[in-house]
Tab-separated table of C-alpha atoms in Angstrom:
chain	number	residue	atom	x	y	z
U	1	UNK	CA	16.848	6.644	2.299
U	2	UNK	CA	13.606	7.256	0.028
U	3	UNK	CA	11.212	9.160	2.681
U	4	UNK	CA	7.476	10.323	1.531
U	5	UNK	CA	5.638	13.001	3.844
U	6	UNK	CA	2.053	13.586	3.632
U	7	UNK	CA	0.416	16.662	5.314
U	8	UNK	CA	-1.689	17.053	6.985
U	9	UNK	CA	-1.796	13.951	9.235
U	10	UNK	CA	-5.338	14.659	9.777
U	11	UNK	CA	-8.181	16.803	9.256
U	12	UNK	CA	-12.116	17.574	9.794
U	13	UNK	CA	-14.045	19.335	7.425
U	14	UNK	CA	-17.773	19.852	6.779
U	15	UNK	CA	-19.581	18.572	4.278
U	16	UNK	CA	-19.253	20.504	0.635
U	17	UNK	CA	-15.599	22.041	2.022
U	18	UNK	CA	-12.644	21.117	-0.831
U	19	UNK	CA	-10.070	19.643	0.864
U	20	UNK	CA	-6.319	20.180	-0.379
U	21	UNK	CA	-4.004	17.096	0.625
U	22	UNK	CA	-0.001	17.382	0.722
U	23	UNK	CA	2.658	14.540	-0.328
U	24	UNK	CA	6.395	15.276	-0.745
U	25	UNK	CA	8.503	13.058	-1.247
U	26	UNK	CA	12.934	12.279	-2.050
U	27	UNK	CA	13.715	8.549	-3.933
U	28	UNK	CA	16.272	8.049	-6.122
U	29	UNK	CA	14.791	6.821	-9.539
U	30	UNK	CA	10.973	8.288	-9.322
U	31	UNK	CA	9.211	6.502	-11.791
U	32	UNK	CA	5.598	7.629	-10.715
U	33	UNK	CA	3.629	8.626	-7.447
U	34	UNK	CA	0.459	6.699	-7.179
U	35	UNK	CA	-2.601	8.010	-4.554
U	36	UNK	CA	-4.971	5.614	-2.595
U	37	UNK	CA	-7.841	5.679	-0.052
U	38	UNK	CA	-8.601	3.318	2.927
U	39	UNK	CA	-11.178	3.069	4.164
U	40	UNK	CA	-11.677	-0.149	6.513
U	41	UNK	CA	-10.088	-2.442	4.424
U	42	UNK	CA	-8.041	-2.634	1.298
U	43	UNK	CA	-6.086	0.622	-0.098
U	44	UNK	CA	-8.338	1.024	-3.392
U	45	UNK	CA	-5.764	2.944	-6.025
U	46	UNK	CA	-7.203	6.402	-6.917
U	47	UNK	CA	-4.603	8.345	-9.394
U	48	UNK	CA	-1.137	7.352	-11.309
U	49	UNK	CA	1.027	10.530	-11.813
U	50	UNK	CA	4.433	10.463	-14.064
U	51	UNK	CA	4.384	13.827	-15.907
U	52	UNK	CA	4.318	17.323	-14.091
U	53	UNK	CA	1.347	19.805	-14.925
U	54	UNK	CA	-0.514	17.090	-16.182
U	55	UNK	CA	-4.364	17.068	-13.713
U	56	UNK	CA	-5.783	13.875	-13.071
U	57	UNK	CA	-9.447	13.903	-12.305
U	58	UNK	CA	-12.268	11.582	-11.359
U	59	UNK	CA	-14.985	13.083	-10.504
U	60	UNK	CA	-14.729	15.358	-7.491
U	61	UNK	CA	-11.149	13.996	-7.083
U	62	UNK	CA	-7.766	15.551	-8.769
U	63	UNK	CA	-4.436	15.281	-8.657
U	64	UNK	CA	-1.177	16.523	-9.837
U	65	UNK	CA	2.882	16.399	-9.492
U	66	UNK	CA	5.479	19.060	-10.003
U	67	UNK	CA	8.765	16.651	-10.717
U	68	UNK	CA	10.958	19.512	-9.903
U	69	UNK	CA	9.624	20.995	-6.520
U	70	UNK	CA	8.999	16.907	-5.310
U	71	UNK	CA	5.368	16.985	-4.663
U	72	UNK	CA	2.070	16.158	-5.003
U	73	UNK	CA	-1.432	17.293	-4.187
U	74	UNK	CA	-4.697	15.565	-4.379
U	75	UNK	CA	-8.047	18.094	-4.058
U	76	UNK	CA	-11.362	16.806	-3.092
U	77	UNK	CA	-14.084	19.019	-3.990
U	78	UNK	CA	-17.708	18.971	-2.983
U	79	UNK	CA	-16.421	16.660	-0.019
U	80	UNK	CA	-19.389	14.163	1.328
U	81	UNK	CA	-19.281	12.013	4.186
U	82	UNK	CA	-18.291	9.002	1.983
U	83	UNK	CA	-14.919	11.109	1.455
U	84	UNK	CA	-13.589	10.412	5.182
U	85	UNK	CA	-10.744	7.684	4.834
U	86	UNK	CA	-7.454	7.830	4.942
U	87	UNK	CA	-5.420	8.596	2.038
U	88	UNK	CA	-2.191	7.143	1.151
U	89	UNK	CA	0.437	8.489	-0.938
U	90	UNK	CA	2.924	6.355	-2.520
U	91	UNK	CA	5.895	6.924	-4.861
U	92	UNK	CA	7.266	4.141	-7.363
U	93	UNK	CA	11.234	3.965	-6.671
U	94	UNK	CA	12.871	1.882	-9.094
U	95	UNK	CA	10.803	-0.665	-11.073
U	96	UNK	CA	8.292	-2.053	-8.469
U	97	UNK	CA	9.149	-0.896	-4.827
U	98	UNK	CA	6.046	1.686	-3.495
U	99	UNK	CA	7.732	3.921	-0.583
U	100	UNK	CA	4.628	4.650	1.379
U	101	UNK	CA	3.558	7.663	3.446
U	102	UNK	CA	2.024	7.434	7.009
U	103	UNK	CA	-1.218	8.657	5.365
U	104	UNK	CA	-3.661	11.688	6.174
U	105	UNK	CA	-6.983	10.903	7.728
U	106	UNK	CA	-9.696	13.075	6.344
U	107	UNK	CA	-13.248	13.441	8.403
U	108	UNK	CA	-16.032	14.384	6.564
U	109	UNK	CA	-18.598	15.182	8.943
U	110	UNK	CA	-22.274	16.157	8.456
E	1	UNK	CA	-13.119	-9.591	-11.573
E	2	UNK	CA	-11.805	-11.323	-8.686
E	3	UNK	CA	-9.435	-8.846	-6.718
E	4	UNK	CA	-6.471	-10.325	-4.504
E	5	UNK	CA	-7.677	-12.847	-1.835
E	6	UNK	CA	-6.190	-13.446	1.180
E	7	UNK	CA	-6.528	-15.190	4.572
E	8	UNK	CA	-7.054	-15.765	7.304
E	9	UNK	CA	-8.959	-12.093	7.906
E	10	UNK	CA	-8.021	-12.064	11.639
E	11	UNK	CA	-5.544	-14.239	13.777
E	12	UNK	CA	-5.517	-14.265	16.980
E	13	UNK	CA	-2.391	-16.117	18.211
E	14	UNK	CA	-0.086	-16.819	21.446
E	15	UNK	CA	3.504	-15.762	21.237
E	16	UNK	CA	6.087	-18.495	20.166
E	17	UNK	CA	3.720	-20.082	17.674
E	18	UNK	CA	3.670	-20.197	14.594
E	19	UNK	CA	1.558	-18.216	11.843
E	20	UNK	CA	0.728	-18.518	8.277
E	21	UNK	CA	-0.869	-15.652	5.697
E	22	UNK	CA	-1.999	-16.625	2.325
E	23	UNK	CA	-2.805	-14.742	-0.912
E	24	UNK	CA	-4.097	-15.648	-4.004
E	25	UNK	CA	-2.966	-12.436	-6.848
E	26	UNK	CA	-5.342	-11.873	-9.534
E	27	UNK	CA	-5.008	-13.992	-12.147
E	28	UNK	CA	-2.345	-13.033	-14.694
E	29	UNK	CA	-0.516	-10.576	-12.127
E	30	UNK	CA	3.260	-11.527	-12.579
E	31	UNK	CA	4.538	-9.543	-9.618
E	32	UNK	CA	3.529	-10.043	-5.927
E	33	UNK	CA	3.825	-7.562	-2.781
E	34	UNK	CA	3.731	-8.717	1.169
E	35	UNK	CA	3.400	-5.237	2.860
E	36	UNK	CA	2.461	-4.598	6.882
E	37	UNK	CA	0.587	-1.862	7.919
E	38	UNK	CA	1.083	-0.246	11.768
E	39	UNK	CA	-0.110	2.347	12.759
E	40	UNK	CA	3.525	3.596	14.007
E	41	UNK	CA	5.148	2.855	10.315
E	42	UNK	CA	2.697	3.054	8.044
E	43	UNK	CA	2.964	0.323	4.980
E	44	UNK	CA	6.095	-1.568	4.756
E	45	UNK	CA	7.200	-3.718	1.980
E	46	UNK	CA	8.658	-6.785	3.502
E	47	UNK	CA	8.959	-8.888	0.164
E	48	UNK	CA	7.729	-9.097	-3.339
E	49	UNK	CA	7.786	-11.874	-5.933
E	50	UNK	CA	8.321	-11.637	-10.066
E	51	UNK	CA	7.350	-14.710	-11.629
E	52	UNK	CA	7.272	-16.780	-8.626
E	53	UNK	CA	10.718	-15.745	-7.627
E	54	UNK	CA	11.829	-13.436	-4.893
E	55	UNK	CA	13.144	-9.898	-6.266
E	56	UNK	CA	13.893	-8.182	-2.804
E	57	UNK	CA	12.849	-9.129	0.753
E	58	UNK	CA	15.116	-6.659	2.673
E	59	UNK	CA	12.729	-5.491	4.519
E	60	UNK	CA	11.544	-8.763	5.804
E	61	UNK	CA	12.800	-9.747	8.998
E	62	UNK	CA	15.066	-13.195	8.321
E	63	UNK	CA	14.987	-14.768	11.271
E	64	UNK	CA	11.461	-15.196	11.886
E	65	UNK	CA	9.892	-14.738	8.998
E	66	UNK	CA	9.836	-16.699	5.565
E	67	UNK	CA	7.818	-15.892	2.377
E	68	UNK	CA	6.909	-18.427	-0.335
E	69	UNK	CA	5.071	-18.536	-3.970
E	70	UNK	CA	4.918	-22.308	-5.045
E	71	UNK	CA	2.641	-21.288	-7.827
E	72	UNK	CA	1.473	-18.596	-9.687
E	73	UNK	CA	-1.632	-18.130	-7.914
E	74	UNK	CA	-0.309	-18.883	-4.135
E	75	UNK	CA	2.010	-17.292	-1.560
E	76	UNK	CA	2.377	-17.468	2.030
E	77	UNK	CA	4.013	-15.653	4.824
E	78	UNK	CA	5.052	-17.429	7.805
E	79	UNK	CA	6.118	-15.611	10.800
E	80	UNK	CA	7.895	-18.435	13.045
E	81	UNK	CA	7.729	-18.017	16.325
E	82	UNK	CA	5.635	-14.588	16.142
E	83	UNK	CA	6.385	-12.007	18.739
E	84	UNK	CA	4.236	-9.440	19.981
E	85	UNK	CA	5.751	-7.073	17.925
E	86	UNK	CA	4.722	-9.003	14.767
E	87	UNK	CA	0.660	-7.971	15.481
E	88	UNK	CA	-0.434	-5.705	12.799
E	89	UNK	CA	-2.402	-5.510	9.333
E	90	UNK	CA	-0.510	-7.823	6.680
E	91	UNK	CA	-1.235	-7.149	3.256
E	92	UNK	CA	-0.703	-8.684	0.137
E	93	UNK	CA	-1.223	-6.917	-3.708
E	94	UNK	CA	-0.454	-8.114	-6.735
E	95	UNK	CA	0.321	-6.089	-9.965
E	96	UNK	CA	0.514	-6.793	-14.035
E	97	UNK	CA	3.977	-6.607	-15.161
E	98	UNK	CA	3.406	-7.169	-19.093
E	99	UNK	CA	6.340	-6.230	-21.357
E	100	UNK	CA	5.449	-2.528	-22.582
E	101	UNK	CA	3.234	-1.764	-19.384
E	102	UNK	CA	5.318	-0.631	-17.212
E	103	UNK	CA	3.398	2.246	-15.315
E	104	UNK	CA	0.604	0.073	-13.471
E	105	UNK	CA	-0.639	0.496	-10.111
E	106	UNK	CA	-1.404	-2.116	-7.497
E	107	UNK	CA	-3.777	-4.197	-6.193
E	108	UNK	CA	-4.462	-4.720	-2.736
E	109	UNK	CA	-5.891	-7.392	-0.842
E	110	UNK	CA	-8.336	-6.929	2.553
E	111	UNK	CA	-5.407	-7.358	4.686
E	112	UNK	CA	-4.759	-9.831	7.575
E	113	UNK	CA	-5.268	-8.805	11.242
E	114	UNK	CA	-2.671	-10.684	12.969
E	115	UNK	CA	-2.844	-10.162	16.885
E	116	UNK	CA	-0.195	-12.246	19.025
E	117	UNK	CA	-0.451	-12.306	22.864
């Protein structure tokens, strides 16, 4: 069965801490591991990864996948208050099916 | 850009009755996703559409629920009767599936907040 874990399931940090979020993950036929953050509402996409070593970045936010050790890592520098969400990691099994993890919440406080 | 609409945005229902969610994808989105979020499970896929059609809704319960697209711009989920167990956050993203584009993330939706009693 495909399975993603995300670690950790939660976390508090201070304002202007980097923040280091886990996903691993096992599917047959990875075709790429997306990221997202929710915040009230919607999941609002953040990051597409299909190559390993490769960094995403926006802004404070980057990501990247190592393909052979079945993980991924998303690093929030500079975190600000409008950081704390929770954020979803999801990996693309077959042509269109996401496999979801349960998510880490991240509290940026003051 | 109008993102993927949906509604009701809460329902408050009794048990045994029955319950209908409705999305409109963005426009030109060929592929459509019914997913409901708990805070037990996480996100779960329970169906998704190509093209109006259904390509997999295994994780849909078949007894009680039902999933339709009529049109290109329309679905609805029906949950009938709805259960307790049936409250959570539905939601529904859509996603371009153009020939040659085949890496392209979703689209969410603001969710439903279904609540039966």
């Amino acid at each position: 069965e495909d399975k993603v874990v995300q670690s950790p399931l939660s976390l508090v940090v201070h304002e202007g801490d980097t923040v280091t979020l886990n996903c691993s993950y096992e599917v047959t036929n990875f075709r790429s591991l997306l990221w997202y953050k929710q915040e009230k509402k919607a999941p609002t996409f953040l990051f597409m990864l299909t190559s390993s070593g490769i960094e995403k970045k926006s802004g404070r936010l980057s990501s990247i996948l190592d393909k052979k050790e079945l993980f991924s890592i998303l690093n929030i520098t500079a975190t600000q208050t409008g950081d704390s969400a929770v954020y979803l990691c999801a990996v693309a099994s077959g042509f269109q099916k996401l496999v979801f993890g349960t998510g880490t919440r991240l509290l940026v406080s003051p | 850009d109008a993102g993927v609409i949906q509604s009701p945005r809460h329902e408050v229902t009794e048990m045994g009755q029955e319950v209908t969610l409705r999305c409109k994808p963005i426009s030109g989105h060929d592929y459509l996703f019914w997913y409901r979020q708990t805070m037990m499970q996480g996100l779960e896929l329970l169906v998704y559409f190509n093209n109006k059609a259904v390509m997999d809704d295994s994780g849909m319960p078949k007894d009680r629920f039902s999933a339709k697209m009529p049109n290109a711009s329309f679905s609805t989920l029906k949950i009938q009767p709805s259960e307790p167990r049936d409250s959570a956050v539905y939601f529904c993203a859509s996603r371009i599936g153009t020939v040659g584009i085949s890496n392209q993330p979703q689209h969410f939706g603001d969710g439903t907040r279904l609540s039966i009693l």
